[in-house]
XYZ file of C-alpha atoms in Angstrom:
221
model
C 0.000 0.000 0.000
C 1.427 3.396 -0.988
C 2.020 6.022 1.646
C -0.610 8.751 1.723
C 1.994 11.518 1.783
C 3.323 10.396 -1.621
C 0.553 12.424 -3.240
C 0.418 15.160 -0.604
C 1.739 18.382 -2.242
C 3.140 19.688 1.031
C 4.917 16.403 1.784
C 6.365 16.300 -1.738
C 7.548 19.881 -1.372
C 9.207 19.092 1.977
C 11.014 16.051 0.543
C 12.344 18.144 -2.326
C 13.440 20.848 0.098
C 15.247 18.281 2.255
C 17.060 16.898 -0.784
C 18.138 20.402 -1.808
C 19.511 21.047 1.667
C 21.465 17.781 1.693
C 22.837 18.480 -1.796
C 23.813 22.067 -0.972
C 25.507 21.088 2.288
C 27.483 18.412 0.455
C 28.592 20.950 -2.166
C 29.776 23.331 0.549
C 31.658 20.577 2.381
C 33.320 19.410 -0.830
C 34.458 22.958 -1.565
C 35.654 23.433 2.001
C 37.671 20.238 1.874
C 39.537 21.503 -1.178
C 40.398 24.733 0.637
C 41.370 23.132 3.954
C 43.701 20.717 2.178
C 45.331 23.508 0.201
C 46.240 25.803 3.089
C 46.422 26.376 6.809
C 43.128 26.237 8.709
C 43.631 29.691 10.212
C 44.048 31.299 6.789
C 40.840 29.854 5.321
C 37.806 32.134 5.245
C 34.135 31.643 4.523
C 34.676 33.780 1.413
C 37.288 31.283 0.178
C 34.837 28.418 0.601
C 32.066 30.396 -1.071
C 34.296 31.187 -4.066
C 35.171 27.526 -4.629
C 31.556 26.449 -4.139
C 30.351 29.129 -6.540
C 27.890 30.615 -4.057
C 27.689 33.665 -1.797
C 28.947 33.734 1.784
C 25.374 34.514 2.830
C 24.267 31.204 1.339
C 26.871 29.319 3.360
C 25.556 30.919 6.533
C 22.133 29.503 5.724
C 23.605 26.035 6.267
C 26.527 26.525 8.677
C 27.068 28.946 11.545
C 30.830 29.312 11.113
C 33.993 28.075 9.444
C 34.611 25.864 12.440
C 31.213 24.202 12.078
C 31.985 23.544 8.401
C 35.242 21.884 9.420
C 33.564 19.796 12.123
C 30.870 18.561 9.746
C 33.500 17.754 7.138
C 35.338 15.551 9.636
C 32.155 13.844 10.767
C 30.878 13.212 7.235
C 33.856 11.195 6.082
C 34.352 9.519 9.454
C 30.739 8.389 9.249
C 31.531 6.830 5.875
C 34.341 4.772 7.399
C 32.337 3.673 10.426
C 29.413 2.668 8.217
C 31.775 0.415 6.271
C 32.882 -1.257 9.510
C 29.421 -1.723 10.985
C 27.892 -3.032 7.765
C 30.802 -5.473 7.355
C 29.703 -7.254 10.522
C 27.501 -10.271 9.795
C 26.390 -12.221 12.860
C 25.949 -15.319 10.711
C 29.531 -15.265 9.460
C 32.779 -16.346 11.146
C 34.944 -14.039 13.225
C 37.752 -14.469 10.683
C 35.587 -13.356 7.751
C 34.069 -10.472 9.721
C 37.406 -9.045 10.826
C 38.973 -9.517 7.412
C 36.127 -7.537 5.794
C 36.499 -4.807 8.412
C 40.257 -4.581 7.883
C 39.744 -4.341 4.137
C 37.112 -1.630 4.613
C 39.417 0.395 6.867
C 42.281 0.059 4.383
C 40.102 1.117 1.459
C 38.904 4.177 3.387
C 42.500 5.146 4.033
C 43.366 4.719 0.355
C 40.509 7.025 -0.689
C 40.978 9.511 2.178
C 44.704 9.631 3.035
C 44.257 13.296 3.935
C 42.646 12.247 7.210
C 45.994 10.878 8.306
C 48.047 13.772 6.977
C 46.339 17.169 6.812
C 43.008 16.751 8.569
C 42.353 15.109 11.908
C 39.372 13.634 13.718
C 40.159 15.191 17.084
C 42.378 18.182 16.418
C 42.541 21.162 14.135
C 45.238 20.969 11.429
C 48.635 21.335 13.026
C 47.112 20.038 16.279
C 47.326 23.495 17.809
C 43.843 23.553 19.264
C 41.346 20.846 20.082
C 37.850 20.653 18.716
C 35.053 22.035 20.908
C 33.861 19.497 23.469
C 30.486 18.964 21.813
C 32.012 18.293 18.389
C 34.707 16.032 19.828
C 32.065 14.057 21.730
C 29.976 13.604 18.578
C 32.965 12.351 16.604
C 34.139 10.145 19.456
C 30.710 8.548 19.808
C 30.580 7.691 16.112
C 34.119 6.343 16.213
C 33.112 4.178 19.150
C 30.347 2.603 17.018
C 33.016 1.139 14.758
C 35.181 -0.063 17.633
C 32.181 -1.720 19.288
C 31.359 -3.539 16.033
C 34.850 -5.039 16.029
C 34.514 -6.001 19.686
C 31.128 -7.604 19.057
C 32.586 -9.697 16.227
C 35.347 -10.934 18.529
C 32.952 -11.633 21.414
C 30.691 -13.605 19.100
C 33.673 -15.600 17.852
C 34.647 -16.425 21.434
C 31.104 -17.445 22.338
C 30.974 -19.793 19.347
C 34.327 -21.350 20.122
C 35.892 -19.881 16.973
C 38.250 -17.654 18.940
C 40.396 -18.075 22.027
C 38.863 -16.793 25.278
C 40.780 -13.523 25.270
C 39.859 -10.087 26.587
C 37.707 -8.966 23.650
C 38.095 -5.252 24.353
C 41.883 -5.460 24.663
C 42.040 -7.486 21.436
C 39.824 -4.913 19.721
C 42.017 -1.998 20.752
C 45.121 -3.922 19.689
C 43.635 -4.533 16.235
C 42.424 -0.942 15.905
C 45.877 0.295 16.842
C 47.401 -2.000 14.220
C 45.174 -0.548 11.499
C 45.955 3.025 12.507
C 49.656 2.250 12.638
C 49.556 0.741 9.168
C 47.884 3.880 7.833
C 50.542 6.122 9.331
C 53.305 3.856 8.014
C 51.922 4.322 4.516
C 51.610 8.096 4.988
C 55.237 8.266 6.128
C 56.306 6.264 3.094
C 57.752 3.454 5.203
C 55.870 0.681 3.418
C 57.351 1.813 0.106
C 60.775 2.216 1.716
C 60.646 -1.443 2.708
C 59.356 -2.401 -0.746
C 55.906 -3.464 0.368
C 52.454 -2.255 -0.647
C 49.856 -1.143 1.852
C 47.715 -4.083 0.708
C 50.473 -6.515 1.694
C 50.912 -4.881 5.083
C 47.200 -4.980 5.921
C 46.684 -8.502 4.588
C 49.637 -9.986 6.468
C 48.815 -8.022 9.601
C 45.233 -9.254 9.802
C 46.306 -12.823 8.994
C 48.837 -12.815 11.843
C 46.286 -11.316 14.233
C 43.626 -13.850 13.276
C 46.053 -16.764 13.516
C 46.681 -15.740 17.108
C 43.014 -15.108 17.898
C 41.183 -17.976 16.264
C 41.063 -21.627 17.308
C 42.697 -24.187 15.065
C 39.856 -26.656 15.659
C 36.784 -24.602 16.639
C 34.091 -26.405 18.559
């Protein structure tokens, strides 16, 4: 049965308005990302963002209160993309090995598409790490980040409960794995993987294999 509001003119108008808002915000964030990556945060102005977006500064203020809010939303948008990859990779009907391998691959692919989040931008600090994000913004980002970490932990706990994994401290194992992924990303940024004649794919693949060999049972119950 079709929803009644499908033919309601006001409902149709509101849906179109919502889509325009989402599209315009995305355009502003895309423009802002270009500017933030090109120069120092302190030197960027709303006018700069407006010029790249091809709109007026007044239009930007219809969607964002300040340059800082633009930056915060930019961080959250792409972080949300990564966390969504992790949470949707978790399948309760699959093995802990397959779940964690998919998550590792998703994290690696995010890094390959968004290396700037490990070089120029940062989830918790302004570029240059000179000043922290406001508490409310940091809490929002931290909460979303925690969703991804909890998905990893849940996969490990489920593997333990099924006898697929050793009875380890699931949270400690999760943080160890998360730290491994972050470290691999920074190694690639620093050029160390290339220096040692290895690709980032090799580093992630071998790293997750070694971790899983230590975590999983050879003969699961």
